PDB file of C-alpha atoms in Angstrom:
ATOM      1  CA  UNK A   1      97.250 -75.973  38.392  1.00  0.00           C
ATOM      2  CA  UNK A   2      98.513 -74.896  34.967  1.00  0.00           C
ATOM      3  CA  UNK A   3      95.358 -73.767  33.747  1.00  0.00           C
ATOM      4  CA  UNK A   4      94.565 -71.517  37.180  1.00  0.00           C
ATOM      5  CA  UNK A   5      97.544 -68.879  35.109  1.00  0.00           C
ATOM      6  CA  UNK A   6      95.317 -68.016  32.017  1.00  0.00           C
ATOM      7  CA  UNK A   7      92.258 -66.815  33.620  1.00  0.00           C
ATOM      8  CA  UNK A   8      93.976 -65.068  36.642  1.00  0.00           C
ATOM      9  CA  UNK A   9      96.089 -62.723  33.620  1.00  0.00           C
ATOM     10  CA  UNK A  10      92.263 -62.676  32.705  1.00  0.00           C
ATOM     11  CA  UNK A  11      91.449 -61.111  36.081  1.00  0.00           C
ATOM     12  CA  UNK A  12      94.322 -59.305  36.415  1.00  0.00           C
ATOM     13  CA  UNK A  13      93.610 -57.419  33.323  1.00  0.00           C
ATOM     14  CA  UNK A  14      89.576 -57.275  33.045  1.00  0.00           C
ATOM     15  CA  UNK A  15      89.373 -55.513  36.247  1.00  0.00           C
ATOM     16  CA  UNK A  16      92.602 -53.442  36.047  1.00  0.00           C
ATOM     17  CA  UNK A  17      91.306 -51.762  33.093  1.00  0.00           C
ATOM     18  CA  UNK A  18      87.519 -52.340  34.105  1.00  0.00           C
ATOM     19  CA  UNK A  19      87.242 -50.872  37.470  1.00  0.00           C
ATOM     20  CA  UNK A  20      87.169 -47.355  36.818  1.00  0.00           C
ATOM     21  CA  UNK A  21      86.958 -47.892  32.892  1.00  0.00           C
ATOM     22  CA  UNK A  22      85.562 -44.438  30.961  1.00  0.00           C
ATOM     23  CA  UNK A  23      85.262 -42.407  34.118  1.00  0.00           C
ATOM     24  CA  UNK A  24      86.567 -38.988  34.997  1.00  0.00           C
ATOM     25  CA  UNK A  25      88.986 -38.658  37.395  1.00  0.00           C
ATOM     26  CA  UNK A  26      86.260 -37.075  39.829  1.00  0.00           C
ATOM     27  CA  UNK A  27      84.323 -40.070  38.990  1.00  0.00           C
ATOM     28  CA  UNK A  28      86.604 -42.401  39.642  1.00  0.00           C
ATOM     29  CA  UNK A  29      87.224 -41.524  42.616  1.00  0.00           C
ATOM     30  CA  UNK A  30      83.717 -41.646  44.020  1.00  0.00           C
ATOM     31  CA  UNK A  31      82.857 -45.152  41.644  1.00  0.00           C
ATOM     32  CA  UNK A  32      86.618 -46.437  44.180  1.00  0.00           C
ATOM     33  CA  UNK A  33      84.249 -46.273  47.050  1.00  0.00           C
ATOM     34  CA  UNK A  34      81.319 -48.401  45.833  1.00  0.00           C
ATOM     35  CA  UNK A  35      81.942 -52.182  47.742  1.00  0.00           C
ATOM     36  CA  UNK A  36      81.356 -55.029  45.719  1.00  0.00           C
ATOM     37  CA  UNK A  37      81.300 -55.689  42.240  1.00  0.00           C
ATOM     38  CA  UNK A  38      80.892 -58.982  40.984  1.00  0.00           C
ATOM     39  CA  UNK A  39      80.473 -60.700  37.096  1.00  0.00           C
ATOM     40  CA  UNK A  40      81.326 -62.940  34.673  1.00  0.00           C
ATOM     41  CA  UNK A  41      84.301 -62.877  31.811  1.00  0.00           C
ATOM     42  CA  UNK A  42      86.368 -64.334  29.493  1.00  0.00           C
ATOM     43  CA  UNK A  43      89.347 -63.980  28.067  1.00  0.00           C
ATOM     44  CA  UNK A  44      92.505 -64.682  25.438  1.00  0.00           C
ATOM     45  CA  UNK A  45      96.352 -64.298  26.235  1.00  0.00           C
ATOM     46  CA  UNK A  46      98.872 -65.272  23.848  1.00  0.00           C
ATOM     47  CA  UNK A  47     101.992 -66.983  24.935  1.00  0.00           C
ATOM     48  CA  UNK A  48     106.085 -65.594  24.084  1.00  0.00           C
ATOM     49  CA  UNK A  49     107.253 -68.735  24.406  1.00  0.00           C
ATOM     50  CA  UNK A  50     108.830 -70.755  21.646  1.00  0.00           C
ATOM     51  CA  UNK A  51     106.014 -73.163  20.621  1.00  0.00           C
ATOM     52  CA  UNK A  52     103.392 -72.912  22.862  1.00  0.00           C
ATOM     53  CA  UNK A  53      99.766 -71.928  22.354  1.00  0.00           C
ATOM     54  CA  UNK A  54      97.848 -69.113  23.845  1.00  0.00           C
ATOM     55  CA  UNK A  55      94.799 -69.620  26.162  1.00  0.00           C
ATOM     56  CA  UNK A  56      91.225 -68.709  26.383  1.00  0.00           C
ATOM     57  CA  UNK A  57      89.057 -68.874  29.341  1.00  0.00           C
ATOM     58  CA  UNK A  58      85.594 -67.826  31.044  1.00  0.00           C
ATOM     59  CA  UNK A  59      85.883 -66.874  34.602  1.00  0.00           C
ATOM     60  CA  UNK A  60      84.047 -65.376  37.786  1.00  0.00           C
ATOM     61  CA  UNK A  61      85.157 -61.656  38.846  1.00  0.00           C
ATOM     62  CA  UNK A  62      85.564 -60.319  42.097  1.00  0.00           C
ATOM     63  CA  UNK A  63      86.321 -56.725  43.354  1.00  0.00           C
ATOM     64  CA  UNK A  64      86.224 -54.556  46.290  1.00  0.00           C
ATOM     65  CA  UNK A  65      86.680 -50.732  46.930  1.00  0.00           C
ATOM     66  CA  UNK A  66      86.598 -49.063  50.347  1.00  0.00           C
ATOM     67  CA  UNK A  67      87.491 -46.591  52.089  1.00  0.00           C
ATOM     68  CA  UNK A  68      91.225 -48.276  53.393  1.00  0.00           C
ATOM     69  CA  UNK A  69      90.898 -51.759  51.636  1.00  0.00           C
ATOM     70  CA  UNK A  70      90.967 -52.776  48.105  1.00  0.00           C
ATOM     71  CA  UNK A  71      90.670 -56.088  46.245  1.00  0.00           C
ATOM     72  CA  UNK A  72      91.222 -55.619  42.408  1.00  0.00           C
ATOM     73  CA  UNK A  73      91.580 -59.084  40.618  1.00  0.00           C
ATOM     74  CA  UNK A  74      94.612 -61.022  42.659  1.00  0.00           C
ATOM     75  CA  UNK A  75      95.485 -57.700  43.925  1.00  0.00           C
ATOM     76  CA  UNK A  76      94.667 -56.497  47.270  1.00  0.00           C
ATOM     77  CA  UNK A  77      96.057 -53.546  49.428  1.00  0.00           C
ATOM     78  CA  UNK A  78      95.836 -50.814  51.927  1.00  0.00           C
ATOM     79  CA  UNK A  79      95.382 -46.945  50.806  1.00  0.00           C
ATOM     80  CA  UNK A  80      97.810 -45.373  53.403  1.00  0.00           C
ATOM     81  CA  UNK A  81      96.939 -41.573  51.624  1.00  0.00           C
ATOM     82  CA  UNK A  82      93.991 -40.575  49.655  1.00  0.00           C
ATOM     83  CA  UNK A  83      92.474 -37.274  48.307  1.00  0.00           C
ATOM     84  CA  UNK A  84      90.584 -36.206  45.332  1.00  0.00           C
ATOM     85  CA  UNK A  85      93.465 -36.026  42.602  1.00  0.00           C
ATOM     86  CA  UNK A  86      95.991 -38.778  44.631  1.00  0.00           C
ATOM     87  CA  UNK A  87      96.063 -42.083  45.584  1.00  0.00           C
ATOM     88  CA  UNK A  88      98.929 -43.863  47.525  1.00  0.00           C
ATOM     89  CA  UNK A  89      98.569 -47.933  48.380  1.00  0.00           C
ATOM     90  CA  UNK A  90     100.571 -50.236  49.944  1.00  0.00           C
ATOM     91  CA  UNK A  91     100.019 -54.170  47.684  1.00  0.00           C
ATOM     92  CA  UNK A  92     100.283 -57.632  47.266  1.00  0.00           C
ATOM     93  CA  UNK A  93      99.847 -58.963  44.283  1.00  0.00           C
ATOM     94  CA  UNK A  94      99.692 -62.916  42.557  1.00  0.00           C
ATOM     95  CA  UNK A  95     102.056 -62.397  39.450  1.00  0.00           C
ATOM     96  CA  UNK A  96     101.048 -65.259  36.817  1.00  0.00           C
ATOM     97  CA  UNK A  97     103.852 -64.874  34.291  1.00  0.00           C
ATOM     98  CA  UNK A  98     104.879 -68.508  34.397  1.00  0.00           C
ATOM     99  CA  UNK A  99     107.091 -71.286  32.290  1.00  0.00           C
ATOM    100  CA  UNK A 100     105.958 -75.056  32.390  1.00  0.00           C
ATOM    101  CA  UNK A 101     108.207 -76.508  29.480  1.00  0.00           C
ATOM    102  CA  UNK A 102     106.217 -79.769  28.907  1.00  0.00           C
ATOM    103  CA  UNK A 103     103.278 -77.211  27.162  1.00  0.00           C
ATOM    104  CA  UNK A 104     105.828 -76.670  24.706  1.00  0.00           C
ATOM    105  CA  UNK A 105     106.074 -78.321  21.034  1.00  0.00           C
ATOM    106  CA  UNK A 106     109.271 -78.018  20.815  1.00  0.00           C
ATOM    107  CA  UNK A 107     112.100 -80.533  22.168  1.00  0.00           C
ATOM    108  CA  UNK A 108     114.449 -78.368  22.919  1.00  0.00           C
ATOM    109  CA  UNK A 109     112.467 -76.109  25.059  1.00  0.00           C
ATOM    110  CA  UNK A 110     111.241 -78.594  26.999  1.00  0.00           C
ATOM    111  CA  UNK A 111     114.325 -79.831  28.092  1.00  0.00           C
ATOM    112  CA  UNK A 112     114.562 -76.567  30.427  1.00  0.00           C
ATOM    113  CA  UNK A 113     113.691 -76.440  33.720  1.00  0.00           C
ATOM    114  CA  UNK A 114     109.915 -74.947  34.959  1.00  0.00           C
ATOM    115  CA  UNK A 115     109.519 -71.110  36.494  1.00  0.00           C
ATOM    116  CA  UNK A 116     106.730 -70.560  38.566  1.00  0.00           C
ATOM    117  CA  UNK A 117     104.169 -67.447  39.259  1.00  0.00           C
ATOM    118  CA  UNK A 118     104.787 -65.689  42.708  1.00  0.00           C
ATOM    119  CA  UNK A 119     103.661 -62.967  45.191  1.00  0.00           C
ATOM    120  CA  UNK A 120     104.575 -58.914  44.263  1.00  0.00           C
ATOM    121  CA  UNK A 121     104.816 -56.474  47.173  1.00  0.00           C
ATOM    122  CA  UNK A 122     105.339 -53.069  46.840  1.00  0.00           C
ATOM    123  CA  UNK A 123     103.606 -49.645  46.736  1.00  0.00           C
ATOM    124  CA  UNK A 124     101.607 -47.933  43.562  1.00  0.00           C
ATOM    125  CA  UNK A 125     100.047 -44.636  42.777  1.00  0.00           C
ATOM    126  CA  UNK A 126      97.597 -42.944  41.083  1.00  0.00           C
ATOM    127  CA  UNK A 127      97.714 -39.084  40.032  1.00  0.00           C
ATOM    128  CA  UNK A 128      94.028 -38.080  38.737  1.00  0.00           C
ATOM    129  CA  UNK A 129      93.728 -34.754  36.873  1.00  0.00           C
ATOM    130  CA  UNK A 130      91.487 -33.422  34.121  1.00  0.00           C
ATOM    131  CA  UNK A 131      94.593 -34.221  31.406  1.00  0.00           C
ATOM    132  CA  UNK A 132      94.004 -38.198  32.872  1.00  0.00           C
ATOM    133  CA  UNK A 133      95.078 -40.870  34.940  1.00  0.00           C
ATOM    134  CA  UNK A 134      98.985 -41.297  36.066  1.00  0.00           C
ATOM    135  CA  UNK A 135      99.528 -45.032  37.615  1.00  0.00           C
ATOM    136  CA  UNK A 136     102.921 -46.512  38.602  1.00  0.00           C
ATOM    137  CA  UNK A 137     103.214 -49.610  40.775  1.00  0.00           C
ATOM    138  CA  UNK A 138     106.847 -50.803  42.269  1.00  0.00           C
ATOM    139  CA  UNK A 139     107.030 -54.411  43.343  1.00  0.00           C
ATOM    140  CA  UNK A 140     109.327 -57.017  44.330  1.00  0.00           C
ATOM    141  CA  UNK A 141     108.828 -61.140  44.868  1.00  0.00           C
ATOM    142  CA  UNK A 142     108.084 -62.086  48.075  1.00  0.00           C
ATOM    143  CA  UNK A 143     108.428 -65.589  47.760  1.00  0.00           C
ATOM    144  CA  UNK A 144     112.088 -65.479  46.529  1.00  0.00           C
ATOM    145  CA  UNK A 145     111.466 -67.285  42.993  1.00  0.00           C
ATOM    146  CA  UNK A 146     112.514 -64.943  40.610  1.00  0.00           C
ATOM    147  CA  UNK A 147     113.688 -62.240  43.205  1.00  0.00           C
ATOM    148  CA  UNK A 148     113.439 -59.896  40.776  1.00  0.00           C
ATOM    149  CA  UNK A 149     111.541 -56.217  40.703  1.00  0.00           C
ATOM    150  CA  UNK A 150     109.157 -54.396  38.638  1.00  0.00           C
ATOM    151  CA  UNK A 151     108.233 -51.276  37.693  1.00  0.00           C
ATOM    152  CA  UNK A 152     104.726 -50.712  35.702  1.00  0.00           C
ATOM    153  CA  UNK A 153     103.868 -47.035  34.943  1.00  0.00           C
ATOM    154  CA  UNK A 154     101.095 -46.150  32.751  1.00  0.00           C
ATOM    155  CA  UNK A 155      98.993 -43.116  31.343  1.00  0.00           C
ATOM    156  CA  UNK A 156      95.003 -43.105  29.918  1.00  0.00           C
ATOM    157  CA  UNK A 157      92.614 -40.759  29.162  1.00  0.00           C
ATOM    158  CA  UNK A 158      88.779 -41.406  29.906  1.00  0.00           C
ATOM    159  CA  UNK A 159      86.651 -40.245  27.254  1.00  0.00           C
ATOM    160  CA  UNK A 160      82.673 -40.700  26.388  1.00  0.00           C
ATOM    161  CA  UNK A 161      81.587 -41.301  22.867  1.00  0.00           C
ATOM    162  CA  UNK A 162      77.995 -41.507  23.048  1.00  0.00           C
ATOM    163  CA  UNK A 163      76.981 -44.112  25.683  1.00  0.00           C
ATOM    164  CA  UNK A 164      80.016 -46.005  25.467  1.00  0.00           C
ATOM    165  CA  UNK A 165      83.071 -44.920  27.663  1.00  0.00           C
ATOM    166  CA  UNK A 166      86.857 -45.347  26.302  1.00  0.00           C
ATOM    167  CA  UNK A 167      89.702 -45.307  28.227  1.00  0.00           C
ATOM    168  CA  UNK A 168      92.798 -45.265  25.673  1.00  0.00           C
ATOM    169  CA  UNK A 169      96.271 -45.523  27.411  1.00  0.00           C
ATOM    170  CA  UNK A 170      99.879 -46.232  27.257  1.00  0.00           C
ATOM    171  CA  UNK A 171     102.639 -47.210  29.370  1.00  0.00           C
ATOM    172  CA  UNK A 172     105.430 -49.573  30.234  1.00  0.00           C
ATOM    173  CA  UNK A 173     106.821 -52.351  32.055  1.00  0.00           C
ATOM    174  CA  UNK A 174     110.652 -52.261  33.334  1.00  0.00           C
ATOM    175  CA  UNK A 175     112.205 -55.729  34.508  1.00  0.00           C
ATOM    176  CA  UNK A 176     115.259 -56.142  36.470  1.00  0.00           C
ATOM    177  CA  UNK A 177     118.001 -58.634  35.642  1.00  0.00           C
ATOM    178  CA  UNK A 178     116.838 -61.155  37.956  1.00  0.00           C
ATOM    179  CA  UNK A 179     113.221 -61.090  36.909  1.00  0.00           C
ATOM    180  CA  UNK A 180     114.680 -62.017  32.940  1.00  0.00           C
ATOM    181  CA  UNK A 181     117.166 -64.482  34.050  1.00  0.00           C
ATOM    182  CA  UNK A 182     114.396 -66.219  35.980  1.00  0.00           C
ATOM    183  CA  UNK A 183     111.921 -66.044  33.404  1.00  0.00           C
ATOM    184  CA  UNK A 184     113.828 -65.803  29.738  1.00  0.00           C
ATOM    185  CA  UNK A 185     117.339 -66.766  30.922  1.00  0.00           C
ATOM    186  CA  UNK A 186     118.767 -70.284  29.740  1.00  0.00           C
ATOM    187  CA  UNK A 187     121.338 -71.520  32.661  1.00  0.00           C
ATOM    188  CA  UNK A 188     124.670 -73.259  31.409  1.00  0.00           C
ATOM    189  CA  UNK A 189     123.287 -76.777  32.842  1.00  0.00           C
ATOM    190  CA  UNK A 190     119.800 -76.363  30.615  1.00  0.00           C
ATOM    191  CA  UNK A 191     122.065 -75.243  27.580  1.00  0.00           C
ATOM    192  CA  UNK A 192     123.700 -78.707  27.947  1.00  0.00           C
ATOM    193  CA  UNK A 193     120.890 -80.905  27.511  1.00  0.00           C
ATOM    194  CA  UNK A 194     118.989 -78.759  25.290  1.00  0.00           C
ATOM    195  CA  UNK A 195     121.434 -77.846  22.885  1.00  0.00           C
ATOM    196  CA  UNK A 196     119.818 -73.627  23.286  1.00  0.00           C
ATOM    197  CA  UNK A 197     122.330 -71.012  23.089  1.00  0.00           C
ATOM    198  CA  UNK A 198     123.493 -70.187  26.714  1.00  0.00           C
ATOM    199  CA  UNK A 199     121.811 -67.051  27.731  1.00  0.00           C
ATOM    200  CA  UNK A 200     121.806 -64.744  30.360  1.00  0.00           C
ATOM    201  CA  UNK A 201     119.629 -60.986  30.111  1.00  0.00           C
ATOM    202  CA  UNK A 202     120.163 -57.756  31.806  1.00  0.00           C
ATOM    203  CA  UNK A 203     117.180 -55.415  32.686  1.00  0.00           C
ATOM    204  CA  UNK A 204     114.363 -55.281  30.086  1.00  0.00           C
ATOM    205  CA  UNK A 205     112.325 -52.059  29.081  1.00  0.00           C
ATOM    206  CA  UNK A 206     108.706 -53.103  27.526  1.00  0.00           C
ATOM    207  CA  UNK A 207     106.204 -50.620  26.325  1.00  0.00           C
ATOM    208  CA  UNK A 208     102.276 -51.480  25.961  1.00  0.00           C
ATOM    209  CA  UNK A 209      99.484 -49.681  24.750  1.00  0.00           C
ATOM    210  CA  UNK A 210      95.966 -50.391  25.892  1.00  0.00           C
ATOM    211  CA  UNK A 211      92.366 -49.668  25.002  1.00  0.00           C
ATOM    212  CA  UNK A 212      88.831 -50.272  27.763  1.00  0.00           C
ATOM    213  CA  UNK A 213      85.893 -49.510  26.773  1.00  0.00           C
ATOM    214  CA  UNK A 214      82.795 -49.998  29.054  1.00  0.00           C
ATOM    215  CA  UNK A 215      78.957 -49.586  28.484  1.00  0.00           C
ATOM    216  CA  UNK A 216      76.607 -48.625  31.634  1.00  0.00           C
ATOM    217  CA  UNK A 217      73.450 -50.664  31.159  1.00  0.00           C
ATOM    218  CA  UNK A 218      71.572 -49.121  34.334  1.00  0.00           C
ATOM    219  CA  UNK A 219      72.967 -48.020  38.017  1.00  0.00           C
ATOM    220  CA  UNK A 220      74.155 -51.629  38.593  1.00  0.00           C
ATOM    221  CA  UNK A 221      74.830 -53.666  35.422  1.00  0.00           C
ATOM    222  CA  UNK A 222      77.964 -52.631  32.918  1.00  0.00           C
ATOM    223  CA  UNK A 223      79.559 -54.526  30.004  1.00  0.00           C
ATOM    224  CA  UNK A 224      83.534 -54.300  29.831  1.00  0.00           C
ATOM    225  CA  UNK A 225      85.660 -55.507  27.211  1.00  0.00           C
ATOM    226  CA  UNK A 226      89.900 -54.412  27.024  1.00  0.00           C
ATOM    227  CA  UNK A 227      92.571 -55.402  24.525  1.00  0.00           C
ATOM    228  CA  UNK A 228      96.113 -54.425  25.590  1.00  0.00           C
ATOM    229  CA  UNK A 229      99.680 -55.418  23.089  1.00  0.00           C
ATOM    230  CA  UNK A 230     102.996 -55.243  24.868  1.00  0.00           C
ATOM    231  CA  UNK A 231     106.194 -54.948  23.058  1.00  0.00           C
ATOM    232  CA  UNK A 232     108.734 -57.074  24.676  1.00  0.00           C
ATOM    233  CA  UNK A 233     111.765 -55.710  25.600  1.00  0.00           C
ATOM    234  CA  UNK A 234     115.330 -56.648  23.161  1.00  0.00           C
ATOM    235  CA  UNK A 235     116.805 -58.337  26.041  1.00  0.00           C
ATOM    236  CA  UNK A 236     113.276 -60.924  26.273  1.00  0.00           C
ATOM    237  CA  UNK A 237     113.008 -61.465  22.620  1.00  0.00           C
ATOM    238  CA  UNK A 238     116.118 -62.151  22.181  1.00  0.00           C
ATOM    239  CA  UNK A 239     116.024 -65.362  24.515  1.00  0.00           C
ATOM    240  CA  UNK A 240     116.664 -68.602  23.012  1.00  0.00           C
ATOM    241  CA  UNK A 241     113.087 -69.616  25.187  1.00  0.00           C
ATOM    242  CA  UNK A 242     110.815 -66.766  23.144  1.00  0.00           C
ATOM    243  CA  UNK A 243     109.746 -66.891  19.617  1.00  0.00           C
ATOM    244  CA  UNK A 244     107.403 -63.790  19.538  1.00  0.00           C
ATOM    245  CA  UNK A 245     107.784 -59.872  19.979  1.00  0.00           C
ATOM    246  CA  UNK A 246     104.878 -59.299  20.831  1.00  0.00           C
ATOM    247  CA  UNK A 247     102.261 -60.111  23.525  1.00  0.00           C
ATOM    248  CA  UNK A 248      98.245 -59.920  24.125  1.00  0.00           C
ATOM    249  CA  UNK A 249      95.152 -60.012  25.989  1.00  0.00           C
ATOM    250  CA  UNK A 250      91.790 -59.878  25.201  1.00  0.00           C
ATOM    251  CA  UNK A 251      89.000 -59.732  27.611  1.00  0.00           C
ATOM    252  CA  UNK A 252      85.132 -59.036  27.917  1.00  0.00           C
ATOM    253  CA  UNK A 253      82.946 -59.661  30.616  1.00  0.00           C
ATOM    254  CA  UNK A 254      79.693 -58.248  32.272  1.00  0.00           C
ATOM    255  CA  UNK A 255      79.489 -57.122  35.945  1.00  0.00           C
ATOM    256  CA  UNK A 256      77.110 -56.175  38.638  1.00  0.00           C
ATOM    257  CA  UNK A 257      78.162 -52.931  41.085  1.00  0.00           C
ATOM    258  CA  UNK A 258      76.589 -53.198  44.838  1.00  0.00           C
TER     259      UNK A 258
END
């Protein structure tokens, strides 16, 4: 069960970035309305947590595009509005950010209790212009773990250098209080029989940058890779629980478009 986590943050990413990776706006539009694409990737995600090693993973890729229905990754949803520059959907979504303190090293941390991954639901957006791509998403748990809520906006720019097609972007992730207690927040009991610093965060603000870059073998076959570096908000690296600043993902894969 632990290792299902690294290659869905895999999925999550590789076909978040690699669905419309490189194309126009216009073109992205018309590539959302193409069925099935399936493939084959791998990828790397390092881990914030105090002692505990990142993971690597090859894994099959699944997506969907229709006219009303989507599935990208662990992400599905219903487009309740669509024209040629906007997008409005209604989502669910598997969120893998997880704890399991027994992968830790360190004694300390894994004296603290587990957090688990969950189900998002909430609405996102896409604004599609020839300046680039505007996506936010709002979600909130729906399976009362961390009860928390999330806001992820972000802002790239397709371009073409030669046969390869970039897509460059930027963006952030804001977490409410409850979403940092539950996953960076040390409760008075675990302080106790850890001997951690008693800790308790407030909402977290956590900028990313991001890079895609995608090369179209024929009509069908493409070759994806992404790389993406978040910058963890004060109030996550602060927590007794996180030794690094800094987060990433790595991905590449190969897929075929119906």
């Amino acid at each position: 069960m632990k290792s299902i986590h690294a290659w869905l943050i895999a999925l999550i990413f590789l076909l978040g970035l690699g669905g419309n990776v490189g194309a126009q706006p216009e073109e992205a539009e018309k590539s959302a309305l193409a069925g099935f694409t399936l493939g084959l990737g791998g990828g790397l995600i390092t881990n914030e947590y105090k002692d505990m090693h990142g993971s690597s993973t090859v894994l099959p890729l699944l997506g969907y595009e229709g006219e009303y229905f989507y599935l990208r990754g662990v992400a599905g949803g219903f487009h309740f509005f669509r024209n040629e520059w906007l997008e409005l959907n209604a989502q669910v979504s598997y969120l893998p950010q997880h704890f399991y303190a027994d992968d830790s090293d360190d004694w300390a941390i894994r004296q603290l209790d587990d957090r688990y991954a969950t189900l998002m639901g909430g609405f996102n957006g896409r604004i599609l212009s020839e300046y680039g791509i505007l996506s936010a998403t709002f979600s909130t748990d729906l399976l009362g773990y961390n009860n928390g809520i999330l806001l992820d906006a972000s802002y790239v720019y397709p371009l073409k250098l030669g046969i390869v097609d970039f897509t460059p972007g930027i963006g952030f992730q804001w977490a409410d209080a409850n979403y940092d207690q539950y996953y960076y927040g040390v409760e008075k009991s675990e302080a106790r029989r850890s001997g951690l610093e008693y800790y308790e965060p407030e909402s977290s603000f956590s900028p990313y940058v991001q890079l895609g870059a995608r090369v179209n073998i024929n009509d069908n076959w493409s070759v994806m890779g992404s790389a993406r570096a978040m910058f963890l908000g004060e109030e996550i690296y602060e927590s007794p629980m996180v030794e690094q600043s800094e987060k990433y993902a790595f991905t590449l894969g190969a897929m075929y478009q119906f």
